Short mmCIF file of C-alpha atoms in Angstrom, two decimals:
data_model
loop_
_atom_site.label_atom_id
_atom_site.label_comp_id
_atom_site.label_asym_id
_atom_site.label_seq_id
_atom_site.Cartn_x
_atom_site.Cartn_y
_atom_site.Cartn_z
CA MET T 140 127.47 60.48 29.57
CA LEU T 141 127.02 58.63 32.83
CA THR T 142 129.93 60.49 34.40
CA ARG T 143 128.48 63.84 33.36
CA THR T 144 125.08 62.96 34.84
CA PHE T 145 126.70 61.83 38.09
CA GLY T 146 128.59 65.14 38.29
CA ILE T 147 125.39 67.14 37.84
CA VAL T 148 123.73 65.20 40.67
CA LEU T 149 126.67 65.89 42.96
CA ASP T 150 126.47 69.59 42.18
CA ILE T 151 122.81 69.61 43.13
CA LEU T 152 123.37 67.76 46.41
CA ARG T 153 126.42 69.80 47.36
CA PRO T 154 125.44 72.51 49.90
CA ALA T 155 125.88 76.12 48.93
CA LYS T 156 129.04 77.78 50.09
CA PHE T 157 128.68 80.33 52.84
CA GLN T 158 131.04 82.33 54.97
CA VAL T 159 130.65 82.96 58.70
CA ILE T 160 131.85 86.33 59.93
CA SER T 161 131.93 86.87 63.70
CA ARG T 162 130.95 90.32 64.84
CA PHE T 163 130.98 91.74 68.34
CA GLY T 164 128.32 94.34 69.14
CA ILE T 165 127.40 96.34 72.20
CA LYS T 166 124.36 94.96 74.05
CA TYR T 167 122.22 97.20 76.20
CA PHE T 168 120.46 95.65 79.20
CA ALA T 169 117.88 97.40 81.34
CA PRO T 170 119.26 98.40 84.73
CA PRO T 171 117.93 96.38 87.70
CA LYS T 172 115.18 97.87 89.83
CA ASN T 173 116.18 99.91 92.84
CA TYR T 174 114.68 98.64 96.11
CA ASP T 175 116.46 101.03 98.47
CA ASP T 176 113.19 102.69 99.49
CA ILE T 177 111.63 99.39 100.67
CA GLU T 178 111.93 98.48 104.33
CA ILE T 179 111.28 94.91 105.48
CA PRO T 180 109.12 94.89 108.66
CA GLU T 181 109.85 92.71 111.65
CA ARG T 182 106.84 90.48 110.97
CA THR T 183 107.07 89.13 107.42
CA ARG T 184 104.46 86.37 107.58
CA LEU T 185 100.69 86.73 107.58
CA LYS T 186 98.98 86.98 110.94
CA LEU T 187 97.06 83.99 112.29
CA PHE T 188 93.34 84.82 112.55
CA ASP T 189 91.05 83.38 115.20
CA LYS T 190 88.42 80.92 114.05
CA VAL T 191 85.82 82.48 116.37
CA PRO T 192 85.76 86.20 117.29
CA MET T 193 86.29 87.00 120.94
CA TYR T 194 83.36 88.47 122.89
CA PRO T 195 83.22 89.65 126.51
CA SER T 196 82.14 87.01 128.97
CA ASN T 197 78.84 88.77 129.72
CA ILE T 198 77.77 88.97 126.04
CA LYS T 199 76.15 86.09 124.20
CA PRO T 200 77.49 85.70 120.62
CA PRO T 201 74.85 87.37 118.43
CA LYS T 202 73.24 85.73 115.40
CA MET T 203 72.86 87.52 112.12
CA GLN T 204 70.87 87.42 108.90
CA LYS T 205 72.48 86.44 105.59
CA ARG T 206 72.96 90.08 104.49
CA LEU T 207 73.93 89.25 100.94
CA ARG T 208 74.40 92.96 100.27
CA TYR T 209 77.80 92.61 101.91
CA MET T 210 78.90 90.50 98.91
CA ARG T 211 77.08 92.27 96.07
CA GLY T 212 78.50 95.03 93.96
CA PRO T 213 82.00 96.46 93.65
CA GLU T 214 84.41 97.31 96.45
CA THR T 215 84.85 101.08 96.63
CA ILE T 216 87.51 101.42 99.36
CA HIS T 217 89.96 98.52 99.48
CA ASN T 218 90.39 98.17 95.73
CA THR T 219 93.95 99.46 95.27
CA LEU T 220 97.36 98.12 96.30
CA GLN T 221 98.77 99.95 99.31
CA LEU T 222 102.32 98.69 98.75
CA LYS T 223 102.10 99.36 94.97
CA GLN T 224 103.59 95.93 94.25
CA TYR T 225 101.73 92.59 94.06
CA GLY T 226 98.63 90.92 95.46
CA VAL T 227 95.45 88.92 94.85
CA VAL T 228 92.23 90.70 93.88
CA ALA T 229 88.71 89.23 93.97
CA ARG T 230 86.75 89.29 90.69
CA GLY T 231 83.47 88.20 92.25
CA GLY T 232 81.59 88.20 95.53
CA GLY T 233 81.82 85.46 98.13
CA ARG T 234 82.72 84.50 101.66
CA LEU T 235 86.07 83.59 103.19
CA ARG T 236 85.99 80.97 105.91
CA HIS T 237 88.72 80.21 108.42
CA GLU T 238 89.93 77.32 106.22
CA HIS T 239 90.58 79.73 103.36
CA PHE T 240 92.55 82.08 105.63
CA GLU T 241 94.68 79.15 106.77
CA MET T 242 95.27 77.99 103.20
CA ILE T 243 96.50 81.46 102.21
CA ARG T 244 98.68 81.80 105.31
CA LEU T 245 100.34 78.38 104.90
CA GLN T 246 100.96 78.83 101.17
CA VAL T 247 102.58 82.22 101.76
CA ALA T 248 104.67 80.92 104.67
CA ARG T 249 105.88 77.97 102.58
CA ARG T 250 106.83 79.93 99.46
CA LEU T 251 107.83 83.35 100.78
CA ASP T 252 111.48 84.36 101.06
CA GLN T 253 111.38 86.09 104.44
CA LYS T 254 114.76 87.74 103.95
CA ARG T 255 113.53 89.77 100.98
CA MET T 256 109.71 89.65 101.04
CA PHE T 257 106.77 90.17 103.38
CA ALA T 258 102.98 89.85 103.23
CA ILE T 259 100.06 91.76 104.75
CA TRP T 260 96.33 91.09 105.04
CA ARG T 261 93.82 93.42 103.42
CA VAL T 262 90.67 91.73 104.79
CA ASP T 263 89.17 91.42 108.25
CA PRO T 264 89.23 88.17 110.23
CA PRO T 265 86.03 86.05 110.24
CA TRP T 266 83.31 88.07 111.97
CA GLN T 267 79.93 87.31 110.34
CA PRO T 268 78.11 84.35 111.99
CA VAL T 269 76.50 81.72 109.77
CA THR T 270 73.82 79.57 111.40
CA LYS T 271 72.84 76.04 110.49
CA LYS T 272 70.31 73.51 111.71
CA GLY T 273 71.09 69.88 112.26
CA GLN T 274 70.21 67.32 109.61
CA GLY T 275 66.75 65.80 109.87
CA GLN T 276 65.16 68.55 111.96
CA ARG T 277 61.64 69.70 111.20
CA MET T 278 60.75 73.21 110.19
CA GLY T 279 60.30 75.82 112.89
CA GLY T 280 61.83 75.96 116.29
CA GLY T 281 63.61 79.25 115.80
CA LYS T 282 66.91 80.14 114.21
CA GLY T 283 69.61 77.48 114.23
CA ALA T 284 72.87 77.54 116.16
CA ILE T 285 75.98 79.30 114.88
CA ASP T 286 77.93 76.89 112.66
CA HIS T 287 80.93 79.02 111.66
CA TYR T 288 82.11 82.57 111.02
CA CYS T 289 83.11 84.11 107.71
CA THR T 290 84.22 87.36 106.06
CA PRO T 291 82.07 88.67 103.17
CA ILE T 292 84.05 89.82 100.14
CA LYS T 293 82.95 92.10 97.31
CA SER T 294 84.26 92.17 93.78
CA ASP T 295 87.53 94.08 93.19
CA ARG T 296 88.55 93.63 96.85
CA ILE T 297 92.26 93.13 97.56
CA ILE T 298 92.67 89.96 99.66
CA PHE T 299 96.36 90.27 100.63
CA GLU T 300 99.54 91.86 99.31
CA ILE T 301 103.14 90.81 98.80
CA GLY T 302 105.92 93.37 99.08
CA GLY T 303 109.66 93.50 99.34
CA LYS T 304 112.73 93.30 97.13
CA CYS T 305 111.32 90.99 94.51
CA GLU T 306 109.83 90.96 91.02
CA TYR T 307 106.42 89.81 89.86
CA ALA T 308 107.77 86.65 88.22
CA GLU T 309 109.07 85.41 91.56
CA VAL T 310 105.66 85.53 93.30
CA HIS T 311 103.33 84.91 90.35
CA THR T 312 103.15 81.13 90.85
CA MET T 313 102.30 81.50 94.53
CA LEU T 314 99.61 84.10 93.84
CA ARG T 315 98.14 82.01 91.03
CA ILE T 316 97.87 78.88 93.17
CA ILE T 317 96.16 80.81 95.96
CA SER T 318 93.72 82.58 93.63
CA GLU T 319 92.65 79.27 92.07
CA ARG T 320 91.79 77.80 95.47
CA LEU T 321 89.58 80.65 96.68
CA PRO T 322 85.77 80.13 96.74
CA PHE T 323 85.23 82.97 94.24
CA LYS T 324 86.89 84.25 91.09
CA ALA T 325 90.24 85.90 91.81
CA GLU T 326 93.45 86.69 89.97
CA PRO T 327 97.03 87.66 90.80
CA VAL T 328 97.87 91.27 89.95
CA SER T 329 100.66 93.80 90.15
CA GLN T 330 100.51 97.57 90.16
CA GLU T 331 101.39 97.67 86.44
CA ILE T 332 98.69 95.12 85.58
CA MET T 333 96.00 97.06 87.46
CA GLU T 334 96.99 100.33 85.79
CA LYS T 335 96.94 98.65 82.37
CA GLN T 336 93.49 97.13 83.03
CA ALA T 337 92.11 100.52 84.07
CA VAL T 338 93.45 102.14 80.88
CA GLU T 339 92.02 99.36 78.69
CA GLU T 340 88.60 99.57 80.34
CA LYS T 341 88.51 103.34 79.87
CA TRP T 342 89.58 103.00 76.23
CA LYS T 343 86.82 100.45 75.54
CA GLU T 344 84.17 102.76 77.00
CA GLU T 345 85.38 105.74 74.95
CA ASN T 346 85.83 103.85 71.66
CA ASN T 347 82.82 101.55 71.81
CA LEU T 348 80.96 101.66 68.47
CA ASN T 349 77.98 99.71 69.72
CA LYS T 350 75.41 102.23 70.89
CA TYR T 351 73.13 99.66 72.51
CA THR T 352 75.10 98.83 75.60
CA MET T 353 73.55 97.30 78.72
CA LYS T 354 73.51 100.72 80.38
CA TYR T 355 71.70 102.27 77.40
CA LEU T 356 69.11 99.47 77.27
CA ILE T 357 68.28 99.69 80.96
CA GLN T 358 68.20 103.49 81.17
CA ASN T 359 65.85 103.71 78.16
CA ASN T 360 63.73 100.70 79.22
CA MET T 361 63.97 99.14 75.78
CA GLN T 362 61.52 96.27 75.19
CA GLY T 363 60.23 96.90 78.73
CA CYS T 364 63.32 95.27 80.26
CA ASN T 365 62.92 97.08 83.58
CA THR T 366 59.99 94.82 84.46
CA HIS T 367 62.20 91.71 84.23
CA ILE T 368 65.53 92.77 85.73
CA SER T 369 66.43 93.14 89.39
CA LYS T 370 67.17 96.32 91.28
CA TYR T 371 70.86 95.41 91.28
CA ASP T 372 70.93 95.42 87.46
CA ASN T 373 69.41 98.89 87.59
CA ARG T 374 72.26 99.96 89.84
CA TRP T 375 75.28 98.29 88.19
CA TYR T 376 73.86 97.56 84.68
CA GLY T 377 74.47 93.83 84.73
CA LYS T 378 78.17 94.08 85.57
CA TYR T 379 77.98 92.63 89.08
CA VAL T 380 75.68 89.73 89.97
#
C-alpha cells in the first residue's frame, strides 16, 4: 500500500513529457532608411550668439517696454520643421536668455555626431532689452538701466532642429534633456510625431460629443462669462495663456 502511494506521488511530481521541434522560418525586416538625399553642410554645430546685440557707435542702445504680446498666443510662421526630421518645439510662451542659448549649444556640441548630423537655429539671437533697477532704490527716477537681452518665444515655436543621417532614437535623449532645461514648456518632436499630433487634434475636434466647449461658452456668453474673461481668452478661447 505504501509503495503504491509513493508511486502515485512520483507520477504527480514527474513533469509532463514534451517534444521540442526546431523550425526555421523566413524573417522579414524593414529595409533601412535611405539618406542619399541628405547633404551635410560645412558647419554642423550651432552658431554662437552674441550676448549683447551690436549697434553703430553713434546710436545709444534703446530701451523697450515689456511687450508681453510677443510671448502670448500661438506661433503662426515658424511652427513647422524645415528639415522634416527632428527638433524641439515650445509648448508655452517665455523668454530665452543668453544662458539658455549657451546651454543648448553646448549640449548639442557635446552629444552630436558631426560626421552624420548637423543642427540649425530657428530663433533669433537675443535682441529685446530688459531693464532692471538696483536693489534698494526708491521709486521714480526714470526707467532703469538695461540688465540683459532676451528673445521672446511664442507657443508652438521651433527652437532648433537636428538633421542628418540619423534616426529619432539617436537624438531623443539629447532633445529631451534640452527641453527639460528651458524656461518654458517644450518637448522633443519629429516630423512623424507632429503629423500624428495634428491628426489627433483634428479628430478630437470632429468627434467631440460635448457640445459645451470653451469656444461655445465664450461665443454665446453663457452665464455672462465675457465680463470675467480677458481679451486673450476671447481670441484663443482659453487655449493660450
